[in-house]
XYZ file of C-alpha atoms in Angstrom:
724
model
C -171.707 -4.222 111.955
C -169.268 -6.728 113.477
C -169.168 -6.912 117.275
C -171.364 -3.841 117.698
C -173.431 -4.129 120.866
C -175.345 -1.890 123.306
C -173.257 -0.764 126.238
C -175.929 -0.573 128.918
C -173.476 0.231 131.714
C -172.833 3.664 130.246
C -175.448 4.648 127.734
C -178.241 2.706 126.080
C -177.408 4.328 122.734
C -173.710 3.510 122.941
C -172.054 0.870 120.781
C -168.826 -1.094 120.869
C -167.215 -2.168 117.631
C -163.938 -3.827 116.657
C -162.316 -2.054 113.704
C -159.196 -1.671 111.643
C -157.866 1.871 111.309
C -157.670 2.686 107.607
C -156.440 6.304 107.601
C -155.841 9.194 109.959
C -157.713 12.314 108.866
C -156.754 14.782 111.586
C -154.763 14.881 114.829
C -154.995 18.029 116.934
C -152.595 19.494 119.452
C -155.148 18.531 122.119
C -154.967 14.845 120.963
C -158.408 15.026 119.295
C -158.104 12.449 116.515
C -160.277 11.742 113.491
C -159.813 8.458 111.605
C -161.446 6.385 108.924
C -162.071 2.866 110.139
C -163.618 -0.341 108.841
C -165.343 -3.235 110.572
C -164.962 -6.891 109.607
C -168.221 -6.833 107.643
C -166.781 -4.121 105.392
C -168.722 -1.229 106.881
C -166.607 1.926 106.796
C -167.143 4.991 108.941
C -165.433 7.930 110.624
C -164.445 7.738 114.287
C -163.330 10.724 116.368
C -162.272 11.589 119.894
C -159.304 12.118 122.203
C -159.429 8.461 123.195
C -158.180 7.654 119.670
C -154.903 9.529 120.239
C -151.938 7.479 119.078
C -153.912 5.229 116.752
C -152.052 4.216 113.595
C -153.276 2.893 110.227
C -153.440 -0.904 110.367
C -154.073 -1.109 114.098
C -156.918 -3.217 115.435
C -159.035 -1.325 117.966
C -162.079 -1.982 120.115
C -163.983 1.306 120.166
C -166.804 2.304 122.476
C -168.862 5.444 121.943
C -172.017 6.973 120.546
C -173.101 7.796 117.044
C -173.428 11.482 116.324
C -173.731 13.980 113.493
C -171.015 16.536 112.782
C -172.471 19.769 111.297
C -169.896 19.795 108.467
C -168.703 16.209 108.047
C -171.785 14.116 108.751
C -172.180 10.889 110.737
C -169.324 9.705 112.945
C -168.667 7.559 115.973
C -167.709 9.751 118.920
C -165.222 7.518 120.719
C -165.205 7.466 124.529
C -162.963 4.448 125.077
C -160.353 2.731 122.905
C -158.637 -0.615 123.491
C -155.940 -2.123 121.311
C -156.600 -5.738 120.366
C -154.651 -8.300 118.401
C -156.180 -9.002 114.985
C -157.651 -12.518 114.836
C -158.783 -13.189 111.273
C -156.429 -13.921 108.384
C -157.541 -10.769 106.567
C -157.117 -8.585 109.638
C -153.664 -9.997 110.394
C -152.563 -9.400 106.786
C -153.836 -5.805 106.884
C -152.137 -5.237 110.242
C -148.723 -6.583 109.206
C -148.817 -4.895 105.803
C -149.886 -1.485 107.050
C -146.356 -0.256 107.797
C -146.616 -0.654 111.558
C -143.936 -3.357 111.384
C -140.849 -1.951 109.688
C -139.705 -3.959 106.682
C -143.063 -5.646 106.054
C -145.182 -4.363 103.200
C -148.482 -5.717 101.850
C -146.828 -8.324 99.593
C -144.604 -9.813 102.298
C -147.453 -9.647 104.829
C -149.621 -11.670 102.424
C -146.845 -14.259 102.058
C -146.385 -14.577 105.829
C -150.100 -14.914 106.530
C -150.588 -17.327 103.632
C -147.966 -19.566 105.235
C -149.011 -19.354 108.900
C -152.668 -18.339 108.722
C -154.346 -17.420 111.996
C -151.250 -18.591 113.901
C -149.091 -15.813 112.385
C -148.844 -13.546 115.432
C -148.319 -16.511 117.752
C -145.431 -17.675 115.555
C -143.804 -14.212 115.613
C -144.189 -14.171 119.413
C -143.095 -17.660 120.343
C -141.312 -19.218 117.343
C -139.770 -16.288 115.436
C -137.153 -18.503 113.749
C -139.974 -20.080 111.739
C -140.381 -16.816 109.819
C -137.478 -17.983 107.688
C -139.803 -20.639 106.238
C -141.313 -17.816 104.181
C -139.664 -16.986 100.853
C -137.585 -13.763 100.927
C -137.166 -13.795 104.713
C -133.575 -14.397 105.763
C -131.851 -13.968 109.093
C -131.557 -10.183 108.806
C -135.175 -9.617 107.768
C -136.370 -12.047 110.455
C -134.482 -10.109 113.137
C -135.913 -6.807 111.852
C -139.471 -8.137 111.993
C -139.067 -9.555 115.489
C -137.482 -6.337 116.790
C -140.173 -4.140 115.221
C -142.917 -6.423 116.562
C -141.485 -6.232 120.098
C -141.226 -2.447 119.858
C -144.787 -2.149 118.614
C -146.096 -4.203 121.535
C -144.028 -2.226 124.047
C -145.243 1.123 122.696
C -148.843 -0.117 122.760
C -148.428 -1.100 126.434
C -146.965 2.328 127.189
C -149.909 4.012 125.477
C -152.355 2.117 127.664
C -150.375 3.070 130.782
C -150.205 6.745 129.784
C -153.938 6.893 129.127
C -154.501 5.423 132.570
C -152.484 8.272 134.060
C -154.364 10.898 132.045
C -151.317 11.688 129.888
C -151.248 11.879 126.080
C -150.496 8.439 124.584
C -148.752 10.235 121.708
C -145.713 10.442 124.009
C -145.306 6.658 124.156
C -143.004 6.354 121.145
C -140.745 9.142 122.456
C -140.455 7.443 125.848
C -139.613 4.115 124.219
C -137.049 5.789 121.974
C -135.260 7.081 125.085
C -135.597 4.166 127.502
C -136.279 1.110 125.344
C -137.269 -1.991 127.305
C -136.954 -0.045 130.584
C -139.705 2.393 129.552
C -142.601 0.918 131.498
C -140.405 0.445 134.580
C -139.256 4.084 134.478
C -142.787 5.302 133.849
C -144.216 3.514 136.863
C -141.312 3.806 139.343
C -139.575 7.134 138.644
C -141.552 9.221 136.137
C -139.601 12.373 137.082
C -136.698 10.907 135.080
C -138.704 11.724 131.965
C -138.536 15.486 132.552
C -135.819 17.008 130.405
C -134.967 13.698 128.743
C -138.104 13.059 126.685
C -139.261 15.870 124.419
C -142.867 16.816 125.136
C -142.941 15.626 128.748
C -142.943 18.565 131.110
C -142.989 18.403 134.884
C -146.790 18.559 134.985
C -147.160 15.296 133.021
C -144.549 13.427 135.053
C -146.036 14.819 138.248
C -149.509 13.609 137.329
C -148.124 10.097 136.827
C -146.130 10.195 140.065
C -148.983 11.454 142.231
C -151.376 8.854 140.824
C -148.715 6.244 141.571
C -148.656 7.265 145.209
C -145.639 9.579 145.422
C -146.243 11.988 148.370
C -146.796 15.637 147.513
C -143.911 16.695 149.795
C -141.503 14.062 148.445
C -137.939 15.474 148.074
C -137.820 13.705 144.725
C -140.851 15.690 143.563
C -139.534 19.062 144.744
C -136.099 18.474 143.164
C -137.769 17.572 139.870
C -139.746 20.826 140.019
C -136.550 22.840 140.603
C -134.852 21.236 137.603
C -137.966 21.794 135.483
C -138.098 25.535 136.256
C -134.387 25.986 135.468
C -134.750 24.107 132.183
C -137.928 26.025 131.322
C -136.094 29.326 131.877
C -133.381 28.209 129.464
C -135.665 26.750 126.802
C -138.454 29.313 126.984
C -136.631 32.504 127.902
C -133.037 31.870 126.847
C -131.831 32.433 130.427
C -128.563 30.954 131.648
C -129.590 31.225 135.280
C -132.625 31.931 137.466
C -132.498 34.299 140.455
C -132.819 32.188 143.587
C -135.806 34.089 144.981
C -137.656 33.851 141.670
C -136.879 30.128 141.470
C -138.280 29.504 144.943
C -141.476 31.362 144.059
C -141.914 29.464 140.785
C -141.355 26.060 142.392
C -143.692 26.930 145.280
C -146.432 27.766 142.779
C -145.793 24.502 140.929
C -145.770 22.038 143.848
C -147.375 24.069 146.665
C -144.542 23.389 149.111
C -142.947 25.765 151.600
C -139.647 27.592 151.128
C -137.523 25.419 153.497
C -138.328 22.266 151.479
C -137.458 24.058 148.228
C -134.184 25.352 149.691
C -133.336 21.813 150.780
C -134.017 20.571 147.245
C -131.748 23.244 145.700
C -128.994 22.440 148.224
C -129.268 18.708 147.443
C -129.083 19.339 143.697
C -126.091 21.627 144.207
C -124.355 18.949 146.303
C -125.033 16.406 143.521
C -123.582 18.905 140.980
C -126.813 18.961 139.009
C -127.167 22.718 139.539
C -124.730 25.482 140.491
C -125.537 28.224 143.026
C -123.537 31.472 142.753
C -123.774 35.137 143.674
C -125.639 37.321 141.207
C -123.450 39.096 138.614
C -124.847 42.512 139.581
C -125.333 42.033 143.350
C -123.119 39.937 145.661
C -125.973 39.893 148.173
C -128.252 37.816 145.913
C -127.971 34.215 144.721
C -128.654 32.753 141.293
C -129.054 29.123 140.212
C -127.635 27.627 136.994
C -128.234 24.358 135.259
C -125.000 22.372 135.099
C -124.456 22.733 131.347
C -125.218 26.448 131.127
C -122.756 27.158 133.939
C -119.930 25.075 132.482
C -120.429 26.585 129.042
C -120.492 30.169 130.276
C -117.273 29.637 132.264
C -115.611 27.912 129.324
C -116.649 30.575 126.794
C -115.248 33.392 128.930
C -112.004 31.476 129.354
C -111.549 30.763 125.654
C -112.337 34.332 124.611
C -109.828 35.634 127.173
C -107.255 33.181 125.803
C -107.812 34.413 122.245
C -107.709 38.092 123.221
C -104.415 37.699 125.117
C -102.666 35.646 122.435
C -100.222 37.372 120.090
C -101.400 37.399 116.490
C -100.074 34.668 114.241
C -101.051 36.732 111.183
C -97.953 38.073 109.483
C -98.744 41.626 108.532
C -97.556 42.867 105.169
C -98.177 46.175 103.458
C -101.542 46.188 101.736
C -103.429 48.532 99.456
C -106.435 50.122 101.130
C -109.703 50.019 99.195
C -110.637 53.605 98.311
C -114.252 52.499 97.753
C -114.689 51.746 101.441
C -116.427 54.140 103.791
C -114.402 55.394 106.750
C -116.033 53.043 109.276
C -115.550 50.118 106.895
C -111.869 50.987 106.552
C -111.618 51.181 110.339
C -113.099 47.681 110.539
C -110.458 46.288 108.173
C -107.646 47.793 110.221
C -109.116 46.616 113.522
C -109.559 43.018 112.368
C -105.944 42.914 111.176
C -104.656 43.983 114.578
C -107.131 42.344 117.018
C -107.465 38.629 117.563
C -111.164 38.976 118.498
C -113.371 41.602 116.844
C -117.109 42.268 116.613
C -118.519 43.950 113.493
C -122.121 45.085 113.793
C -124.583 47.355 112.025
C -128.041 47.492 110.507
C -129.221 46.550 106.997
C -127.748 48.491 104.094
C -124.661 49.520 106.075
C -122.279 47.330 104.132
C -121.405 44.524 106.550
C -121.067 41.958 103.763
C -118.943 44.249 101.604
C -116.748 44.953 104.614
C -116.312 41.222 105.244
C -115.344 40.770 101.589
C -112.757 43.528 101.891
C -111.349 42.045 105.117
C -111.150 38.550 103.636
C -109.540 39.828 100.429
C -106.963 41.793 102.428
C -105.981 38.819 104.591
C -105.734 36.555 101.548
C -103.633 39.142 99.725
C -101.270 39.063 102.697
C -100.922 35.298 102.373
C -103.369 34.416 105.152
C -105.980 31.671 105.212
C -109.631 32.675 105.647
C -112.631 30.574 106.706
C -116.166 31.969 106.393
C -119.015 30.400 108.357
C -122.530 31.040 109.651
C -124.833 29.224 112.098
C -127.225 27.888 109.419
C -126.910 26.531 105.912
C -129.015 29.327 104.430
C -126.959 31.989 106.175
C -123.736 30.368 104.957
C -125.045 30.199 101.385
C -126.087 33.832 101.530
C -122.682 34.840 102.927
C -120.977 32.997 100.069
C -123.179 34.719 97.479
C -122.511 38.183 98.938
C -118.756 37.767 99.298
C -117.990 35.516 96.350
C -116.023 33.214 98.680
C -116.793 29.695 99.951
C -118.695 29.549 103.258
C -119.990 26.745 105.447
C -122.024 26.221 108.582
C -120.259 26.573 111.909
C -121.116 22.948 112.611
C -119.385 21.713 109.471
C -116.419 23.967 110.100
C -115.950 22.400 113.498
C -116.402 18.869 112.139
C -118.510 18.663 115.257
C -119.494 15.445 117.001
C -122.229 15.054 119.611
C -120.941 16.268 122.935
C -121.046 14.353 126.179
C -120.241 15.325 129.724
C -116.779 13.809 129.527
C -115.712 15.600 126.367
C -117.102 19.120 126.545
C -115.415 21.692 124.337
C -112.787 19.329 122.893
C -113.058 20.452 119.294
C -110.488 20.065 116.550
C -108.758 23.423 116.088
C -109.883 25.354 113.041
C -106.876 25.805 110.785
C -107.197 29.386 109.528
C -105.589 32.756 110.165
C -108.979 34.489 110.101
C -112.300 32.876 111.007
C -115.361 34.966 110.135
C -118.745 34.007 111.601
C -121.698 35.886 110.128
C -125.175 36.191 111.721
C -123.492 36.025 115.123
C -126.691 37.117 116.881
C -127.802 33.503 116.314
C -124.917 32.044 118.331
C -126.269 30.542 121.523
C -124.102 29.704 124.505
C -123.486 26.127 123.399
C -122.416 26.852 119.822
C -120.383 29.927 120.784
C -118.475 27.897 123.366
C -117.704 25.130 120.916
C -116.620 27.697 118.344
C -114.304 29.595 120.688
C -112.775 26.361 121.974
C -111.844 25.367 118.414
C -110.045 28.592 117.455
C -106.271 28.250 117.990
C -104.480 30.953 119.953
C -103.090 33.495 117.488
C -105.862 33.085 114.921
C -108.209 36.035 114.410
C -111.938 35.602 115.134
C -114.389 38.070 113.576
C -118.015 37.917 114.694
C -120.406 39.738 112.363
C -124.015 40.415 113.223
C -126.836 42.773 114.017
C -127.290 43.053 117.778
C -130.769 44.578 117.319
C -132.136 41.331 115.915
C -133.647 38.609 118.040
C -131.179 36.748 120.224
C -130.449 33.064 119.665
C -133.087 30.367 120.065
C -130.919 28.616 122.644
C -129.787 30.105 125.982
C -127.538 33.170 126.077
C -127.194 36.521 124.297
C -123.602 36.117 123.193
C -123.299 38.932 120.650
C -124.996 41.515 122.882
C -122.927 40.350 125.867
C -119.665 40.806 123.983
C -120.693 44.287 122.893
C -121.269 45.182 126.559
C -117.642 44.382 127.484
C -115.417 47.385 126.809
C -112.314 45.262 126.295
C -113.794 43.582 123.197
C -112.720 45.479 120.040
C -115.694 46.393 117.888
C -116.831 48.527 114.948
C -120.443 49.566 114.379
C -121.281 50.487 110.808
C -123.817 53.316 110.707
C -123.629 54.746 107.184
C -126.585 53.603 105.032
C -125.495 53.493 101.408
C -127.481 55.285 98.748
C -128.674 52.158 96.925
C -129.995 50.776 100.230
C -131.847 54.006 100.977
C -134.104 53.301 98.003
C -135.417 50.103 99.618
C -138.689 50.414 101.503
C -137.686 47.350 103.525
C -134.453 48.941 104.740
C -136.149 52.265 105.457
C -138.835 50.482 107.477
C -136.237 48.392 109.322
C -134.230 51.438 110.405
C -137.360 53.210 111.621
C -138.397 50.158 113.648
C -134.871 49.903 115.043
C -135.133 53.523 116.170
C -138.506 52.876 117.862
C -140.555 54.609 115.166
C -143.472 53.385 113.071
C -142.603 52.773 109.407
C -144.331 54.949 106.863
C -147.765 53.413 106.300
C -149.166 51.770 104.311
C -145.661 51.700 102.829
C -143.988 51.217 99.476
C -140.770 50.206 97.818
C -140.972 46.654 99.169
C -142.702 47.262 102.513
C -146.482 47.171 102.912
C -148.892 47.145 105.855
C -152.492 46.052 105.319
C -154.822 46.826 108.223
C -157.397 44.230 109.314
C -158.908 43.773 112.776
C -160.365 40.274 112.978
C -157.719 37.518 113.484
C -159.666 35.051 111.331
C -159.823 37.607 108.497
C -156.097 38.239 108.966
C -155.352 34.513 108.651
C -157.512 34.243 105.517
C -155.772 37.237 103.954
C -152.291 35.925 104.746
C -153.106 32.619 103.079
C -154.577 34.335 100.024
C -151.548 36.610 99.664
C -149.052 33.776 100.082
C -150.706 31.218 97.815
C -152.494 33.290 95.160
C -152.159 37.078 95.081
C -148.385 37.505 95.337
C -147.465 34.470 93.145
C -149.914 35.644 90.458
C -148.810 39.284 90.529
C -145.071 38.555 90.694
C -145.085 35.534 88.388
C -143.489 33.270 90.992
C -144.169 29.943 92.666
C -145.936 29.921 96.065
C -142.853 28.317 97.652
C -141.002 31.606 97.043
C -143.311 33.285 99.569
C -142.562 32.606 103.225
C -145.148 33.079 105.955
C -143.609 34.188 109.273
C -145.520 34.315 112.559
C -144.735 35.910 115.915
C -146.386 33.035 117.799
C -147.015 29.305 117.547
C -150.632 29.075 118.718
C -153.877 30.742 117.670
C -155.535 31.159 114.275
C -152.609 33.328 113.120
C -149.915 31.100 114.673
C -147.502 28.787 112.915
C -149.476 25.621 113.716
C -152.887 26.633 112.387
C -151.614 28.689 109.440
C -149.134 25.950 108.590
C -151.882 23.335 108.459
C -154.065 25.479 106.248
C -151.183 26.273 103.903
C -150.221 22.595 103.703
C -153.818 21.598 102.916
C -153.916 24.173 100.131
C -150.427 23.695 98.645
C -149.907 19.968 99.245
C -153.293 18.369 100.029
C -153.940 14.673 100.679
C -155.071 12.531 97.798
C -155.742 8.972 96.705
C -152.541 7.003 96.335
C -150.443 9.610 98.172
C -148.541 8.058 101.064
C -148.595 10.048 104.268
C -147.671 9.568 107.903
C -149.041 11.278 110.985
C -146.568 11.989 113.757
C -148.348 13.560 116.683
C -150.456 16.355 115.229
C -148.351 16.719 112.053
C -148.784 14.836 108.795
C -145.928 14.335 106.319
C -146.374 13.914 102.568
C -144.055 14.007 99.571
C -143.639 17.633 98.522
C -143.776 19.094 102.036
C -141.196 21.725 102.952
C -139.629 20.976 106.329
C -137.063 22.364 108.758
C -134.818 20.343 111.059
C -135.204 21.764 114.570
C -132.367 19.760 116.103
C -128.828 19.056 115.006
C -128.318 15.476 113.858
C -124.615 14.902 113.431
C -125.005 11.345 112.131
C -127.158 12.631 109.266
C -125.142 15.812 108.754
C -128.296 17.900 109.186
C -128.350 20.985 111.361
C -130.924 23.289 112.894
C -132.073 25.949 110.434
C -131.485 24.099 107.169
C -134.463 23.457 104.913
C -135.437 20.402 102.910
C -138.236 18.893 100.825
C -139.913 15.571 101.551
C -139.368 13.377 98.490
C -140.969 10.155 99.731
C -142.923 8.656 102.619
C -142.274 4.909 102.875
C -144.769 3.137 105.190
C -143.073 -0.234 104.695
C -139.661 0.910 105.884
C -141.256 3.532 108.172
C -139.066 6.249 106.705
C -139.429 9.793 105.390
C -136.901 10.725 102.711
C -135.738 14.333 102.363
C -133.719 16.263 99.818
C -131.823 19.088 101.457
C -131.347 22.423 99.723
C -127.730 21.483 98.989
C -128.912 18.381 97.111
C -128.233 15.633 99.662
C -130.695 12.797 100.377
C -131.405 12.153 104.052
C -133.721 9.639 105.704
C -135.657 10.052 108.941
C -137.314 7.091 110.637
C -140.922 7.683 111.668
C -139.856 7.776 115.328
C -137.341 10.559 114.538
C -139.885 12.989 113.132
C -139.887 15.091 116.298
C -136.603 16.460 114.878
C -138.522 18.087 112.001
C -141.192 20.743 111.645
C -143.106 21.941 108.612
C -141.884 25.126 106.946
C -145.147 26.447 105.498
C -145.435 28.941 108.341
C -142.496 29.336 110.690
C -141.674 31.480 113.683
C -139.629 34.633 113.230
C -136.997 33.080 115.493
C -136.570 30.138 113.124
C -136.222 32.484 110.156
C -133.006 34.018 111.521
C -130.103 33.789 109.145
C -132.433 33.279 106.180
C -133.610 35.651 103.471
C -136.718 35.091 101.368
C -137.822 36.847 98.176
C -141.270 37.579 99.643
C -142.503 37.507 103.243
C -146.080 37.703 104.547
C -146.786 37.940 108.274
C -149.788 38.391 110.575
C -149.447 41.127 113.208
C -152.386 40.926 115.609
C -152.929 41.051 119.359
C -153.602 37.296 119.338
C -150.094 36.780 118.016
C -148.593 39.180 120.480
C -148.455 39.270 124.210
C -144.820 39.358 125.199
C -143.797 38.220 121.696
C -144.761 41.468 119.969
C -141.585 43.416 120.558
C -139.194 45.565 118.587
C -136.437 43.011 117.996
C -138.967 40.506 116.636
C -140.534 43.015 114.218
C -137.100 44.256 113.141
C -135.922 40.690 112.486
C -139.124 39.890 110.595
C -138.892 42.896 108.273
C -135.231 42.250 107.442
C -135.928 38.634 106.338
C -137.444 39.848 103.038
C -135.416 40.631 99.940
C -138.083 42.027 97.581
C -141.331 42.504 99.527
C -142.618 42.129 103.071
C -146.362 42.414 103.666
C -147.672 42.742 107.223
C -151.375 42.104 107.799
C -153.144 42.982 111.030
C -153.980 45.667 113.557
C -152.231 49.026 113.726
C -152.295 48.809 117.546
C -150.381 45.530 117.397
C -147.787 47.079 115.086
C -147.389 50.016 117.476
C -147.002 47.615 120.409
C -144.223 45.781 118.601
C -142.387 48.992 117.701
C -142.485 50.426 121.212
C -141.916 47.269 123.312
C -138.375 46.282 124.201
C -137.671 42.627 124.903
C -136.739 41.324 128.309
C -133.030 40.997 128.964
C -131.812 37.448 129.351
C -130.110 36.379 132.553
C -126.438 35.838 131.771
C -123.155 36.494 133.569
C -120.852 36.254 130.547
C -119.877 39.971 130.627
C -118.828 39.736 134.263
C -116.905 36.484 133.728
C -115.137 37.874 130.678
C -114.255 41.146 132.415
C -112.798 39.211 135.359
C -110.881 36.883 133.035
C -109.345 39.870 131.241
C -108.567 41.859 134.398
């Protein structure tokens, strides 16, 4: 085998071999990577190890390790050390350039370039890039693309080496380069704390490891301030909190950096002076302090101000006599009257209580009076569902606002929404950011109706806007409580109302709700996969993509990651001739169902929409999607952190959606603090025809009887003061 040699310094049985990566087979969350590789003499083999993290097909690597035998997959090289090397032979250079690593260069063009320049190809690209135009089909634009992609590839490779030296996952290199470009290595080595909060996937611990190994003192003010910011951002991202109590923040930072309270207080004071955080008195106790991140504070203040403005404004809706709908229940009729007379109203209630029919009646009444009505929801699926239920057009809140990416100098400067009545359904999904942008766009005098179920999970982002508004007495509201007869026949709705009341559903169930008891988490995972891919599709005569797997947690054998991988392997497996691309520990193939997890205004794609991968293009380094509304959207390979697979998704990400059939694991492994009533209630109400829960009865009981932790917000106090 080419360049294989004993490595006596480490192990007499070790070998070192120079290879070309042919295909990635597996990348784990822990960076453990399995790849097929080939040596120059044509010998092909499997290499595996964490040292391979970040390797890409086409790359030339110098691997050191030992041969071993995997009990299931046979012989493989267990890699201990990996170095990236420039390919030197004509064949290796052609494979490298044509592998898709360099955007815009496919196998045919790579062959033409190497045929022209031979072994000098990479030197030409480095030192005489204008000569690329000597090759047929390479003009000025293509030449610039090749040179730019080549420079980026070299920079990312250098970052990967640096990250490995610091003991940090090299998979983060592309994300760092995407944020900082040519300054990446400088930032990494001189001020790694900049990365926290700006580069997805880099938490304080990773930046801190780099900083300490670079010689930053443990008691550095820079280090302590970074830890303070990290804990505030973690509270927002992980717990949905708008602020952190000062005492709790000090304790968390002390545990993180092992520094005393005076140093942490100094760090908070310095951040407050720099306007990076805001320190205020607690909403429920003037004797305590709380600490906000800058954005959460400005948004909370702005939202309270805009809602107070709307509530005080005289109605611009010209009331005319209208015919009341005799088919409405009394509380539905009360909702119609309240919306006509209040500029801000909240309509809430459980499943089967007629919220959608009430919205239809309200919209029809306003339109009959000559008013203009706009219907919206936080996600595309929720908007589509609202349109189907009401028979009226609906859109996402983002599209309604014609929203552009915000920046610090233009917060809350939305175009006013031109309508007499704006209805926003699934309002429990409104986080602080989106609610603020919505309220800022509603003109004074227009009526805003927020519709939602306050017993569902709160928003993914910080805040608990719907619940906060319901806690302020001055906000007009109607709660629908009457369950209509046709809804009473649904086992799903019966189960949902029992869960909402803190009671176990009737077990094993019926009428659309079913609980199947299994103890072992592995057996639960196997059963969920069988139900979702075989049993339910066969029995109901449907496609597997009409069954959605929902999980309370991300990790574990019954979490979204592991179940999602197994479902993908079963429903859309790899195959010869099928293009695929690994991004981190996820692989994308044509046919995959995916979810955007971040709003991308340039693409017109928003969090919560779903799409199908239609093509993976290694040459252009693009993944092409078709959204559920029929649009074609492209994501560059380095943008794939904005997507996640939809084979198994969290209950939180299912909000606003409804699926014909839902299957979910309910086990202690999936639980901890996540097994709570609002999560189970939200899960059950995502199904239209059937929901099947598989797991332990004790876990189901835990979920029914556990209330979620209240999020730290001060919106009710701010709104009450603004209205006083």
